[in-house]
């Protein structure tokens, strides 16, 4: 079946602009995660959705970052007033169970490479 | 705060050799995952380790978990060029009752296998 998909694959924007990044999880997966990966680093957790609600947004770096998942499937990560330091690969992952399940194996999408000039 | 440390961070080895990548973490957890990432690609799940003493093998790769030592290893046997990639371990704290709901990743081990 289809895996996690993300669009766009690449996004170049100017400092101060607004961007939206989209994630389409594996069909039927209730849990959705956003991570950010900087060059040479491991992914860093941003936010987790269980269904439509953001169950944990403790990883969002500041209030310029926001994410939604209105129908419990597709999610959009929104970044306001982008800064050069926001440049990174934004990864989305989904899982078929919440973190409390014994196996929380997450399946990752191809990522969106964001470049802020 | 959970810290996940991998070593080495860079490894160049010859085909046919054996080597081990180490993943240490700072807080009690019995759920650990290994992922592979090729350049410019996303993360591919390799192993899911869910208990102390868990051992999983797939081809030339074998992963183990020692929750008492807070240590996981990824062992490579008779390496081949196709295994060249960056390998990440990731720890899940939720089941241990603490931390964010997401995974905490190490910095990754960049592995180059030369013919």
Tab-separated table of C-alpha atoms in Angstrom, chain B residues 4-80:
chain	number	residue	atom	x	y	z
B	4	UNK	CA	20.725	9.446	23.033
B	5	UNK	CA	24.338	9.043	22.017
B	6	UNK	CA	25.646	7.016	19.155
B	7	UNK	CA	29.200	6.063	18.451
B	8	UNK	CA	31.013	6.186	16.291
B	9	UNK	CA	29.489	9.075	14.345
B	10	UNK	CA	31.570	8.255	11.283
B	11	UNK	CA	32.827	4.862	10.235
B	12	UNK	CA	34.708	3.818	7.139
B	13	UNK	CA	35.268	0.111	6.752
B	14	UNK	CA	36.138	-2.417	4.123
B	15	UNK	CA	33.823	-4.980	2.642
B	16	UNK	CA	33.899	-8.303	4.422
B	17	UNK	CA	34.693	-6.837	7.838
B	18	UNK	CA	32.565	-6.899	10.989
B	19	UNK	CA	31.729	-3.889	13.107
B	20	UNK	CA	29.380	-2.702	15.845
B	21	UNK	CA	27.568	0.627	16.273
B	22	UNK	CA	26.637	1.591	19.816
B	23	UNK	CA	23.625	3.515	21.076
B	24	UNK	CA	23.539	4.692	24.695
B	25	UNK	CA	20.613	6.488	26.264
B	26	UNK	CA	20.249	8.291	29.548
B	27	UNK	CA	16.753	7.445	30.838
B	28	UNK	CA	14.995	4.146	31.441
B	29	UNK	CA	13.233	2.853	28.370
B	30	UNK	CA	12.522	-0.547	26.911
B	31	UNK	CA	11.544	0.573	23.449
B	32	UNK	CA	14.223	1.303	20.909
B	33	UNK	CA	14.166	1.541	17.130
B	34	UNK	CA	16.868	1.460	14.462
B	35	UNK	CA	16.451	3.323	11.182
B	36	UNK	CA	18.504	3.584	8.021
B	37	UNK	CA	18.760	6.753	5.935
B	38	UNK	CA	20.311	6.957	2.478
B	39	UNK	CA	21.533	10.364	1.229
B	40	UNK	CA	18.624	12.623	0.351
B	41	UNK	CA	16.116	9.978	1.362
B	42	UNK	CA	13.804	9.415	4.281
B	43	UNK	CA	14.168	6.972	7.150
B	44	UNK	CA	13.613	3.261	6.673
B	45	UNK	CA	12.659	1.202	9.702
B	46	UNK	CA	15.120	-1.618	10.368
B	47	UNK	CA	14.463	-3.015	13.813
B	48	UNK	CA	11.989	-2.651	16.663
B	49	UNK	CA	13.334	-3.740	20.075
B	50	UNK	CA	10.701	-3.919	22.798
B	51	UNK	CA	12.226	-5.720	25.764
B	52	UNK	CA	15.428	-6.303	27.666
B	53	UNK	CA	17.534	-8.861	25.875
B	54	UNK	CA	15.687	-8.475	22.587
B	55	UNK	CA	17.720	-9.502	19.567
B	56	UNK	CA	16.636	-9.070	15.966
B	57	UNK	CA	18.487	-10.076	12.809
B	58	UNK	CA	17.946	-9.218	9.196
B	59	UNK	CA	20.564	-10.301	6.684
B	60	UNK	CA	23.955	-8.957	7.718
B	61	UNK	CA	22.523	-6.714	10.429
B	62	UNK	CA	21.757	-7.716	13.997
B	63	UNK	CA	20.393	-5.431	16.707
B	64	UNK	CA	20.186	-6.014	20.444
B	65	UNK	CA	18.889	-4.173	23.494
B	66	UNK	CA	20.155	-4.176	27.079
B	67	UNK	CA	17.777	-2.014	29.059
B	68	UNK	CA	19.731	-2.321	32.295
B	69	UNK	CA	22.843	-0.920	30.650
B	70	UNK	CA	20.695	1.468	28.560
B	71	UNK	CA	22.560	0.242	25.525
B	72	UNK	CA	21.643	-1.020	22.092
B	73	UNK	CA	24.029	-2.334	19.482
B	74	UNK	CA	23.796	-2.723	15.734
B	75	UNK	CA	26.238	-5.332	14.501
B	76	UNK	CA	27.302	-5.595	10.892
B	77	UNK	CA	28.625	-8.934	9.687
B	78	UNK	CA	30.739	-9.265	6.542
B	79	UNK	CA	29.862	-5.777	5.365
B	80	UNK	CA	28.921	-5.098	1.755
